Each structure stands twice: as structure tokens, then as C-alpha cells.
Coordinates of C-alpha atoms and ligand atoms in Angstrom, one line a residue:
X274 CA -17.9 -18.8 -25.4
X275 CA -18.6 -15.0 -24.8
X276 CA -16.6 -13.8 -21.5
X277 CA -20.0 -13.1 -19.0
X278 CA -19.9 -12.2 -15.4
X279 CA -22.2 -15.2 -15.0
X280 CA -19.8 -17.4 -16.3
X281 CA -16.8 -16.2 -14.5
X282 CA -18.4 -16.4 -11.3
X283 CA -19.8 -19.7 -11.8
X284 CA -16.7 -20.9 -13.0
X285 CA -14.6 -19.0 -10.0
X286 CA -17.4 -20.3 -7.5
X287 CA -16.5 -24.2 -8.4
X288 CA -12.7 -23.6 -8.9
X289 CA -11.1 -20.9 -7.0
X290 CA -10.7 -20.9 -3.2
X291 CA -13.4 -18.5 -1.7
X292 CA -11.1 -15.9 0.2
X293 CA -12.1 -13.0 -1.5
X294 CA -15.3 -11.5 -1.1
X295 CA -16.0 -9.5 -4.6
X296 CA -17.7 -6.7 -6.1
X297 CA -20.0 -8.2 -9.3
X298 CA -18.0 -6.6 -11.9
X299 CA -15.6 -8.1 -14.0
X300 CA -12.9 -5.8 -15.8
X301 CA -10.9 -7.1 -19.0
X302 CA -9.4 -3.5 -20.7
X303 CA -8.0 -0.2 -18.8
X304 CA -6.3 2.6 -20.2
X305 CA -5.5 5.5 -18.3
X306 CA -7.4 6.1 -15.4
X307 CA -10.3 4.3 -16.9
X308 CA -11.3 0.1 -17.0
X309 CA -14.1 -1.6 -19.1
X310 CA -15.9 -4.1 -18.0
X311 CA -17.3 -7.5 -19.6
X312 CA -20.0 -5.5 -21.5
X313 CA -18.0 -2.3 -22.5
X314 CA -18.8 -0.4 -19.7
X315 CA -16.6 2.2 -18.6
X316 CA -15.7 3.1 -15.0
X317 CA -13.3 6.0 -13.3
X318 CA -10.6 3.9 -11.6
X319 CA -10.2 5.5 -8.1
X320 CA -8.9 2.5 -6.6
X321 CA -6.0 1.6 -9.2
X322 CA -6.0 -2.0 -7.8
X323 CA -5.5 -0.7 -4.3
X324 CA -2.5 1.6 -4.6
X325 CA -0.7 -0.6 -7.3
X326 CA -1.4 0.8 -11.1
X327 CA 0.2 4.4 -10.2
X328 CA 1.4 5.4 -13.7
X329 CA -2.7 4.0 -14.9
X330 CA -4.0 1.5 -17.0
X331 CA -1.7 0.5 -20.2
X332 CA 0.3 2.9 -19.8
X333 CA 2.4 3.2 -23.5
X334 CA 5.9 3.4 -22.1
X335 CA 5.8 0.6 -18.8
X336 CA 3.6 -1.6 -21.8
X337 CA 6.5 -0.9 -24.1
X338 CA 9.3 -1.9 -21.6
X339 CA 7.6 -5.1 -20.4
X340 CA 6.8 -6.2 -23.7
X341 CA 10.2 -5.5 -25.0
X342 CA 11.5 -7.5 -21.8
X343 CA 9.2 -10.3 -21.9
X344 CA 10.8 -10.7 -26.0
X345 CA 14.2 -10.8 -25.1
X346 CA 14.6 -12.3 -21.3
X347 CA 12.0 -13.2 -18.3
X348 CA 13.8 -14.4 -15.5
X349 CA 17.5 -16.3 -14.5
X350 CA 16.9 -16.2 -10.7
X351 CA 19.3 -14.7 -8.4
X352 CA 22.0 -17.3 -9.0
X353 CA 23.3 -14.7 -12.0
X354 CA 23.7 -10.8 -12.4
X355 CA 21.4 -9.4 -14.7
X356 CA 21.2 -5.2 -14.8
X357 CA 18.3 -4.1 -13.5
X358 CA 18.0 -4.6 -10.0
X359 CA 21.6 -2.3 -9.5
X360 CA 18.8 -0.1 -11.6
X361 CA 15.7 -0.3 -9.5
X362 CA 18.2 0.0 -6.4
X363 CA 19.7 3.3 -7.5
X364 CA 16.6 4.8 -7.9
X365 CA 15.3 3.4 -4.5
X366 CA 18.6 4.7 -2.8
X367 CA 18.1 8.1 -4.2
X368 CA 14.2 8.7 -3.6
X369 CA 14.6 6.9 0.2
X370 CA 17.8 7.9 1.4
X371 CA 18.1 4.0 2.2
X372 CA 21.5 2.9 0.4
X373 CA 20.4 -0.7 -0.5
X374 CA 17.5 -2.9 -1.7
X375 CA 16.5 -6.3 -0.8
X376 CA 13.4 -7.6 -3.8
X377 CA 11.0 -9.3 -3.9
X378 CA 7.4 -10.0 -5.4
X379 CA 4.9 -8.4 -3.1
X380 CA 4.5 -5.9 0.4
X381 CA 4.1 -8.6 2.7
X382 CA 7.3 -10.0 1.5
X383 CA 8.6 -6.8 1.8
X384 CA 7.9 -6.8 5.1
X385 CA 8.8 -10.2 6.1
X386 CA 12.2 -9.6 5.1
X387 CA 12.7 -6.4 7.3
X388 CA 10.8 -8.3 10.0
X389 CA 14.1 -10.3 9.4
X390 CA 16.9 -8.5 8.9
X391 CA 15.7 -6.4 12.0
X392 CA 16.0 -9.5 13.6
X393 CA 19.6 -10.2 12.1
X394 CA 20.9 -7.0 12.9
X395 CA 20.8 -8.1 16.7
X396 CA 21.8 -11.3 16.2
X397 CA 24.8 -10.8 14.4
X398 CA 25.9 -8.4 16.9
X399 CA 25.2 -11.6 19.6
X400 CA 22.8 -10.1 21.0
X401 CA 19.8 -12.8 20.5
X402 CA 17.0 -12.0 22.8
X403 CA 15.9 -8.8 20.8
X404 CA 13.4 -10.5 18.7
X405 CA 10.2 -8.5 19.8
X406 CA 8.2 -5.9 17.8
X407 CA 6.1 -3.1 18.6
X408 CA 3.5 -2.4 15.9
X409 CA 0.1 0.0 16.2
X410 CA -3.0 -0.6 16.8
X411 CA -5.2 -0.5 13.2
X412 CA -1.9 -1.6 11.5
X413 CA -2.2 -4.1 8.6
X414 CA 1.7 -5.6 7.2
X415 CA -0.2 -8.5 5.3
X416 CA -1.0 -12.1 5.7
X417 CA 2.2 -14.5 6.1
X418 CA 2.6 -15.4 9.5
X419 CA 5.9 -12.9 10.3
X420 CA 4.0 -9.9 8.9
X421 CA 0.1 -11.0 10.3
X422 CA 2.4 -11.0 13.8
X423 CA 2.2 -7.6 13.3
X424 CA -1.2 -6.5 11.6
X425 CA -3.5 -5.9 14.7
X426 CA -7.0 -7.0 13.3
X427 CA -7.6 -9.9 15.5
X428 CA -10.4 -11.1 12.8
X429 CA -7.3 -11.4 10.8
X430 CA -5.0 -13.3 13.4
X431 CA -7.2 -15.4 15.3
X432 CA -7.7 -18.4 13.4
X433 CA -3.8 -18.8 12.4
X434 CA -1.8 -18.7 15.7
X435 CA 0.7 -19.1 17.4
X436 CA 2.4 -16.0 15.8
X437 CA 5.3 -14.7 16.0
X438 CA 6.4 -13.0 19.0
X439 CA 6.5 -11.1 21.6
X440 CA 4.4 -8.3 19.7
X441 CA 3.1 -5.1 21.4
X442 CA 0.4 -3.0 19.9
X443 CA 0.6 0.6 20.9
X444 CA -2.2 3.0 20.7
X445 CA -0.9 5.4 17.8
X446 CA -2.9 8.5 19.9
X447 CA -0.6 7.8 23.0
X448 CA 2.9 8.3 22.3
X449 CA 3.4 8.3 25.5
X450 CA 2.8 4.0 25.6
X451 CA 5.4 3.7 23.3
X452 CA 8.8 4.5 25.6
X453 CA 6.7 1.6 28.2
X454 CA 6.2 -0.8 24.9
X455 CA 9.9 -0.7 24.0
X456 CA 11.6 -3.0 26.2
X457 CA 15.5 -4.8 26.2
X458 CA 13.7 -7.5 24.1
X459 CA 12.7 -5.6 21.2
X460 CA 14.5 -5.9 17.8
X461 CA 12.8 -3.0 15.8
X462 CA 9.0 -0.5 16.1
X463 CA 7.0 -1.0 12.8
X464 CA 4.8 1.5 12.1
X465 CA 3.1 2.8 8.5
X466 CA 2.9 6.2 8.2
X467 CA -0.5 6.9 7.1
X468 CA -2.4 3.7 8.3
X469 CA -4.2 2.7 5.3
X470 CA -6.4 -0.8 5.7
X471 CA -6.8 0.8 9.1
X472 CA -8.9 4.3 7.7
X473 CA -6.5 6.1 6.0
X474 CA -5.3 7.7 9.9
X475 CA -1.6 10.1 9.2
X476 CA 0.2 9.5 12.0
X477 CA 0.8 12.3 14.3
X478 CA 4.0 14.3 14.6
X479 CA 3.7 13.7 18.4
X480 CA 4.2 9.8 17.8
X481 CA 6.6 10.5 15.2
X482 CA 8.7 12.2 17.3
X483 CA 8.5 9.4 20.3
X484 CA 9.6 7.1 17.7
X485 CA 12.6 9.2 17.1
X486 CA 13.0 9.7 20.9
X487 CA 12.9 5.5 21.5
X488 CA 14.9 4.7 18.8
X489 CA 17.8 7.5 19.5
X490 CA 17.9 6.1 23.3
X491 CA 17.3 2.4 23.4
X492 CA 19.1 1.6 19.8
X493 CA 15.6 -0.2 18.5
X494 CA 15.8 0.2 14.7
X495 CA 12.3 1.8 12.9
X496 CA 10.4 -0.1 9.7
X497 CA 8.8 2.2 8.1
X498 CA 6.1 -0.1 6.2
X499 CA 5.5 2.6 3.3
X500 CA 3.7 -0.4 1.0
X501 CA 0.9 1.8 0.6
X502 CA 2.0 5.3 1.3
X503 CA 5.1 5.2 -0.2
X504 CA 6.4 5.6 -4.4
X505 CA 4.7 9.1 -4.4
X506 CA 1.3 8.3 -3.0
X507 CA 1.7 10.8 -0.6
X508 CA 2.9 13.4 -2.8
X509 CA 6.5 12.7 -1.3
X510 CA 8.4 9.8 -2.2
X511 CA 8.2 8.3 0.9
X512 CA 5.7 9.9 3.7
X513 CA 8.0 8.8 6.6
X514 CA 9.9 11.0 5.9
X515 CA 7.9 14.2 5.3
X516 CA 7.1 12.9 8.9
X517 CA 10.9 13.5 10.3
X518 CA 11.2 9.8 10.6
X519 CA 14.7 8.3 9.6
X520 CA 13.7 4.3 8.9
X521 CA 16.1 1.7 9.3
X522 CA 14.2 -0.2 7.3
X523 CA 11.6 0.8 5.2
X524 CA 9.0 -2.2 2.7
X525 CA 8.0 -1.3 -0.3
X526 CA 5.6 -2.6 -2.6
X527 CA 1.9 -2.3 -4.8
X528 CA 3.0 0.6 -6.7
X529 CA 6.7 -0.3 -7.3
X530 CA 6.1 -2.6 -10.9
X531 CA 3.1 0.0 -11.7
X532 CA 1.1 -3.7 -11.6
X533 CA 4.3 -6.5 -12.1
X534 CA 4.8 -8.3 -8.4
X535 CA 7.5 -6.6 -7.5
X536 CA 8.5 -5.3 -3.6
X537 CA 11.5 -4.3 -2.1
X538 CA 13.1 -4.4 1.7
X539 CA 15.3 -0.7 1.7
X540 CA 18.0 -1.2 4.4
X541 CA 20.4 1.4 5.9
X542 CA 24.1 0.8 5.6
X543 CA 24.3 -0.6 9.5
X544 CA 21.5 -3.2 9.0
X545 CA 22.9 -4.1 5.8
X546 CA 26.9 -4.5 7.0
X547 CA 24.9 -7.3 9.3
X548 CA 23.0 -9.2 6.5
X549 CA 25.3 -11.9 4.9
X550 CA 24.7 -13.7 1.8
X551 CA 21.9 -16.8 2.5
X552 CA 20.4 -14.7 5.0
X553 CA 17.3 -14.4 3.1
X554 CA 16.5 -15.1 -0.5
X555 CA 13.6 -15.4 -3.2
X556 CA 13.7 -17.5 -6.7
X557 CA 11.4 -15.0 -8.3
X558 CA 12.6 -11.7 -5.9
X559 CA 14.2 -8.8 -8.7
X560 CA 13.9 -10.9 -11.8
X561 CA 14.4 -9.0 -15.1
X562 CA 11.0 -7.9 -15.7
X563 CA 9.8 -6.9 -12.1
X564 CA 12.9 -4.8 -11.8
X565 CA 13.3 -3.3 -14.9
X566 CA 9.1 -2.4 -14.6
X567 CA 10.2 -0.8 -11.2
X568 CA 13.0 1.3 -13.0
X569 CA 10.5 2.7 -15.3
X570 CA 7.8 3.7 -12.6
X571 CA 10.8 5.0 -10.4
X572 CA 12.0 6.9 -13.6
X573 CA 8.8 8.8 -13.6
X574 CA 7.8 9.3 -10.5
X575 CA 11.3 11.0 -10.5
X576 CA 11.0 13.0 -13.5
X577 CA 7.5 15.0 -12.4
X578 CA 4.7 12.3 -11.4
X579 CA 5.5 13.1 -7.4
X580 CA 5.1 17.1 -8.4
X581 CA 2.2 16.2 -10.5
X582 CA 0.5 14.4 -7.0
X583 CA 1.3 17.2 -5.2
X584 CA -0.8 19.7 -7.3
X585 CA -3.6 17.4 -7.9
X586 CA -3.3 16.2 -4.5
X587 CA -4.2 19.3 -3.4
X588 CA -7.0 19.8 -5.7
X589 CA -8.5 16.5 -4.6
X590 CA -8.2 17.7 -0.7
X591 CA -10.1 21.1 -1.7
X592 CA -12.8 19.2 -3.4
X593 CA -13.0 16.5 -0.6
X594 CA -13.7 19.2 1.9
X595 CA -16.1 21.1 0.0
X596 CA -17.8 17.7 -0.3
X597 CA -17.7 16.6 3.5
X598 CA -19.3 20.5 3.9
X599 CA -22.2 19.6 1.9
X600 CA -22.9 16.2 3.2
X601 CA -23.7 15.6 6.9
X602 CA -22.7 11.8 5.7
X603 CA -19.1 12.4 6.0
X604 CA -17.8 13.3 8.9
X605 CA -13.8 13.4 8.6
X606 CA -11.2 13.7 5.8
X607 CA -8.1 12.2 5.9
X608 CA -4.8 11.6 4.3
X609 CA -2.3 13.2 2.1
X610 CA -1.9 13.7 -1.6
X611 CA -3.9 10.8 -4.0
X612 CA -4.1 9.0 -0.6
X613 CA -7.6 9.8 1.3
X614 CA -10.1 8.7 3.1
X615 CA -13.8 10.0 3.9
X616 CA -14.9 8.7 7.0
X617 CA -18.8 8.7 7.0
X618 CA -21.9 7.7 9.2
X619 CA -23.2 6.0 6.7
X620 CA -22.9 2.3 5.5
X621 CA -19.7 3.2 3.3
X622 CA -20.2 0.1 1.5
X623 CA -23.5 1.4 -0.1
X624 CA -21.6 4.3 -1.1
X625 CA -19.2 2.2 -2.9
X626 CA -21.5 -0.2 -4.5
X627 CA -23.4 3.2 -5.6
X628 CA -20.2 4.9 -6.7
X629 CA -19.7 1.9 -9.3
X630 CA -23.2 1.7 -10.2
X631 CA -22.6 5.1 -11.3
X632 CA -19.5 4.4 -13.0
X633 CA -17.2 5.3 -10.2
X634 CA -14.8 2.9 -7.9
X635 CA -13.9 4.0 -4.5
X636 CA -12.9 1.4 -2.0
X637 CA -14.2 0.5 1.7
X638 CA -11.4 0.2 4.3
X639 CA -11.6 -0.4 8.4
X640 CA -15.8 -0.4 7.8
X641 CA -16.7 3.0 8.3
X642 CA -14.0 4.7 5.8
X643 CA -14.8 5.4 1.4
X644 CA -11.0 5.2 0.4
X645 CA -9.5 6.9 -2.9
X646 CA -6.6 5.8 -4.1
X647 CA -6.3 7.0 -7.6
X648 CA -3.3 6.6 -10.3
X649 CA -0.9 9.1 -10.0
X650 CA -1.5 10.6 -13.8
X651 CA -5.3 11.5 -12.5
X652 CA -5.9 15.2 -13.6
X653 CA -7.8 18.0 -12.3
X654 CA -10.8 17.2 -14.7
X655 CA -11.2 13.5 -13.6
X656 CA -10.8 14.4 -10.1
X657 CA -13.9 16.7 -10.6
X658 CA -15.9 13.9 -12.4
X659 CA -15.4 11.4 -9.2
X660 CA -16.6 14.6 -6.4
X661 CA -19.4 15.2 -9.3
X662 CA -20.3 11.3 -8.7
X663 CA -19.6 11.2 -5.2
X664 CA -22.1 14.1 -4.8
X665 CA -24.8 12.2 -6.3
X666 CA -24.3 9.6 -4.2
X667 CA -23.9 11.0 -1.1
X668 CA -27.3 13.0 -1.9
X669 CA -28.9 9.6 -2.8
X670 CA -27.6 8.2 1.2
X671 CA -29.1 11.1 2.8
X672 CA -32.5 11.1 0.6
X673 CA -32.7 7.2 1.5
X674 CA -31.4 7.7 5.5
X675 CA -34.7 10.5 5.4
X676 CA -37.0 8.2 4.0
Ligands
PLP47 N1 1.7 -3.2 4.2 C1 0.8 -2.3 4.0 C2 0.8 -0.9 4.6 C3 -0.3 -2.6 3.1 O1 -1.3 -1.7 2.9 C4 -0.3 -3.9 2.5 C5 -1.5 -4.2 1.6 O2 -2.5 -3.6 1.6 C6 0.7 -4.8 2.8 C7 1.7 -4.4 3.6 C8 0.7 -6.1 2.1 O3 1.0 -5.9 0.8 P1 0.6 -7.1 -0.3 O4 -0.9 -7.4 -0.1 O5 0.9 -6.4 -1.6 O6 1.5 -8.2 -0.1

């Protein structure tokens, strides 16, 4: 039977719980910052499975390592040693400045397990009534219960309480909330530092440094959640701490296997001397292939990728602006490196379905924001292709809005 979009949505309609809502397209080949769909049809990846395929599509050498891995030995879980999660660790430790690495498969595991160890670090001590967080408003963490406790879309909480608590949202824009939202109670702040689901917002050095301030007087430990910022995104390894921020904890995740389920809980030496073994645990967490895929990405993102997003970064910013100049549509842009958002007055999702139509993806995030998130290995030429696309479709909006 030929592959059809028909036939996998009828298919997926029947069989697959209905928790996604998604685009009609259907992609079975990619290769560099390109994918092909069902019918051959080629499309600019801008979205690089939200923040995940950093090094692009098939890329030869993270192909040749997984293949070569997936030959010779899959997985033993965590019962044995096997060498590459001292290798993924070593990498992490170096690019983070956080000496050791808790893995597992995904960002919201990530997460969870800081959510955790936070936790542990007070209760080792004796100290067991500092079990609150304070998170920020627009944050998303992910969907198990520990890190939805801590996502503030109530669309996303509602239906699944009681969460964890107590959790305070503070307004990222008042820093001054924060020292009041930090009580005796609380175990650890989580904050990301460029909030992504929620718009692509940086945060602002003014609620960086009252993070710094909290932290340095009450003893609350700081989780950076850098699942989407972090691994070079930003054009810095980690944007936290371009920001001044010195995490306790930091969860990463998406780009870490360059597309294996991998994530990983980074831990500073006096969380970790509280963490004992059966603390926390996963049968899949750092198995041979998620590990030694996350070596490989580290490897290049340390060997010229993050210098690489730094110069294209920059090119993408210029041309974003250039754009928002010639189109009333967009009113703000945001973010840092290959991580930014246009936030327009338009309905953004027409602009994505447009963008694709066109051969483009772009991404929708908190309603009103187009999102770009594309590989890291995205040159200067395929960055002008997508502002040449996203100029025909930002004329198109303002022809229709006229009409
Ligand atoms: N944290 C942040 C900042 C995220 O953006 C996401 C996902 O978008 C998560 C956590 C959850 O990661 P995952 O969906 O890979 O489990």
C-alpha cells in the first residue's frame, strides 16, 4: 500500500489517542535542514522538531555513531557501567559548569528529577518543610504531574489536579514579587531563561539579578530549565548563564540526542553530596545509545556549532528586524541566537499554515507568537530563503487583512 496522508490519518484517527492537534503534512525523509514529505515535496525545516534535531536531518556522523551503536549494543540499564554516560557527563560538566549529570529520556524528566533532588537537598539536611516552588508566570516544564506543578497555563493544569505544591507564580516583569514569593517553605525558584512555549520572552537582567539576590540570602537553590534554550540554542551553551545566573540545578533535554530521547538533570556538587543512590532512577535513563548520541552532539557543539549560532544568529536577528520594519503584522522580535520569536497582530497560525504551504515551517507558540527554531548547521543562505518566504507571506496577511 503507497504511504498517503489520507491513509495515515485515517489510520492515526482510529488508533492513536487524539492529544495532538496536527498540521496535514506527513514527513518520511530529512537531510540537512530540509524534510520531504509523503509526495516528495520539500520544505525548509525551521522548527527542527521543536528545538530537538540541532545538528539537522541525517546528519552523516550522529547517523554513523547510532548505527554503529545500535550493531554492537542497545541498552543494559543502569544495573551495569557502560562508557558513555562518564562521556556525555564530561562534556555536560565542561559546557555548564554543573559537575554532574543525572539522564534520562526526555525534558520533562529532566525536570522532574531536579524538581526532586531540590527537594532532597532539604531533606537530607532535616530540614522537611521546604518543599515549595516558585515558577513564572508563561512558564511551561512539561506534562507529568511534578513538572505540570510548575507550567503556569491553567488550560494545561486544570483538568489534572491536585498538583504538587505549594507553587507560586511570579510575574517575570516584577522582580520585585519575587523576594515576597520566596518564603521558609520553599525548596528551589525554577525559571527558563528565555521562556519559550510562553513567546519566546528573554528574561530580564533585572529578574535575573533578584534571583541571584533570593537565592544568595534565603539559601533557595535555582533550576535553570534550559530544555529549550540550552545545548547552543542561544548561541551560548547554556543562556542562564550569559544571564549571570549560577543554577543549582539546571534540565536539559530536546537537543541533547540531536533526535534520540535523551535528557539530563546537571547538579552542583552541594545538591549532589545530598542525593544517595535509589534516590531517583530510570530503566531507559543514559543507555548506550542516548548517551553516546549526546556525546556526539556535545562534541560538536563544542568544536564550532555554538560559534557557528552565534554568526548566523546574528544574521537571522538583522533579517528579522528588517522584516518586522516592512510589515506592520509583526509587532515585536524576540530571543537570542537560532531562538526567536515574531510576535504579530495577526492570526500567527495563518502565517504558519501559509509558511508551509509555501514550503516553509515555522511554529505557533503562546497564540500570538510565529516561533523559529532552526538546526544549528542553518547557513546564511537558508536563513535568507525562510525571510524571502516569510515576506511573501506576511505581504499575503496584510493584502487579505485590506481586503
Ligand atoms: N522545559 C521546557 C523549557 C520546554 O520547552 C519543554 C518542552 O517544550 C519541556 C521542559 C518538556 O520537554 P519534553 O516535551 O521534551 O519532555
Amino acid at each position: 500500500m503507497k504511504v498517503t496522508l489520507d491513509n495515515i490519518r485515517e489510520r492515526e484517527s482510529r488508533h492513536v489517542l487524539q492529544t495532538y492537534r496536527r498540521q496535514p503534512v506527513a514527513f518520511i525523509r530529512g537531510s540537512g535542514a530540509y524534510l520531504y514529505d509523503v509526495d516528495g515535496r520539500k520544505y525548509l525545516d525551521c522548527v527542527s522538531g521543536i528545538g530537538v534535531t540541532s545538528l539537522g536531518h541525517a546528519h552523516p556522523g550522529l547517523t554513523a555513531v547510532i548505527a554503529d551503536q545500535a550493531a554492537t549494543l542497545l541498552h543494559t540499564s543502569n544495573l551495569y557501567y557502560h562508557p558513555f554516560q562518564a562521556e556525555a557527563a564530561v562534556r555536560l560538566a565542561e559546557l555548564s559548569g554543573l559537575p554532574r549529570a543525572f539522564f534520562c529520556n526526555s525534558g520533562t524528566e529532566a525536570v522532574e528529577a531536579c524538581l526532586k533532588f531540590a527537594r532532597r537537598y532539604w531533606h537530607t539536611q532535616g530540614v522537611t518543610d521546604r518543599t515549595g516552588f516558585v515558577a513564572v508566570m508563561g512558564a511551561f516544564s512539561g506534562r507529568t504531574l511534578g513538572a505540570l506543578s510548575v507550567t503556569h497555563d491553567e488550560h494545561y493544569r486544570e483538568p489534572f489536579g491536585p498538583l504538587i505544591g505549594p507553587v507560586t507564580f511570579v510575574d517575570p516583569l516584577k522582580p520585585e514579587a519575587l523576594a515576597e514569593a520566596v518564603t521558609a517553605k520553599t525548596a528551589a525558584i525554577i525559571a527558563e531563561p528565555i521562556l519559550g512555549e510562553g513567546g519566546i520572552r528573554p528574561m530580564t537582567p533585572a529578574f535575573a539579578a533578584a534571583i541571584n539576590e533570593v537565592c544568595a540570602r534565603t539559601g533557595t537553590l535555582f533550576i535553570a530549565d534550559e530544555v529549550q534554550t540550552g545545548l547552543g540554542r542561544t548561541g551560548y551553551p547554556f543562556y542562564s548563564r550569559a544571564l549571570g545566573l549560577d543554577p543549582d540545578l539546571m534540565s536539559v533535554g530536546k537537543a541533547l540526542g540531536g533526535g534520540v530521547p535523551v535528557g539530563a538533570a546537571l547538579v552542583s556538587e552541594r545538591v549532589s553530596r545530598m542525593v544517595s543512590p535509589g534516590d531517583h532512577g530510570s530503566t531507559y535513563g543514559g543507555n548506550l545509545l542516548g548517551t553516546r548520541a549526546a556525546a556526539f552532539v556535545l562534541d560538536q557543539l563544542m568544536n564550532g556549532l555554538i560559534d557557528h549560532v552565534k554568526v548566523v544568529g546574528a544574521h537571522l536577528e538583522r533579517r528579522l528586524r528588517a522584516l518586522a520594519l516592512q510589515h506592520q503584522a509583526i509587532v515585536e522580535v524576540r530571543g537570542a541566537g537560532l531562538m526567536r520569536g515574531l510576535e504579530v497582530s495577526t492570526d500567527a497560525m495563518a502565517i504558519v499554515n501559509d509558511a508551509r504551504d509555501r514550503g516553509l515551517l515555522v511554529n505557533r507558540t503562546d497564540e500570538v507568537v510565529v516561533r523559529l527554531l532552526p538546526p544549528l548547521t542553518i547557513d546564511t543562505g537558508e536563513i535568507d530563503r525562510a525571510i524571502e518566504v516569510l515576506d511573501g507571506v506576511f505581504s499575503t496577511a496584510s493584502q487579505r487583512a485590506r481586503i
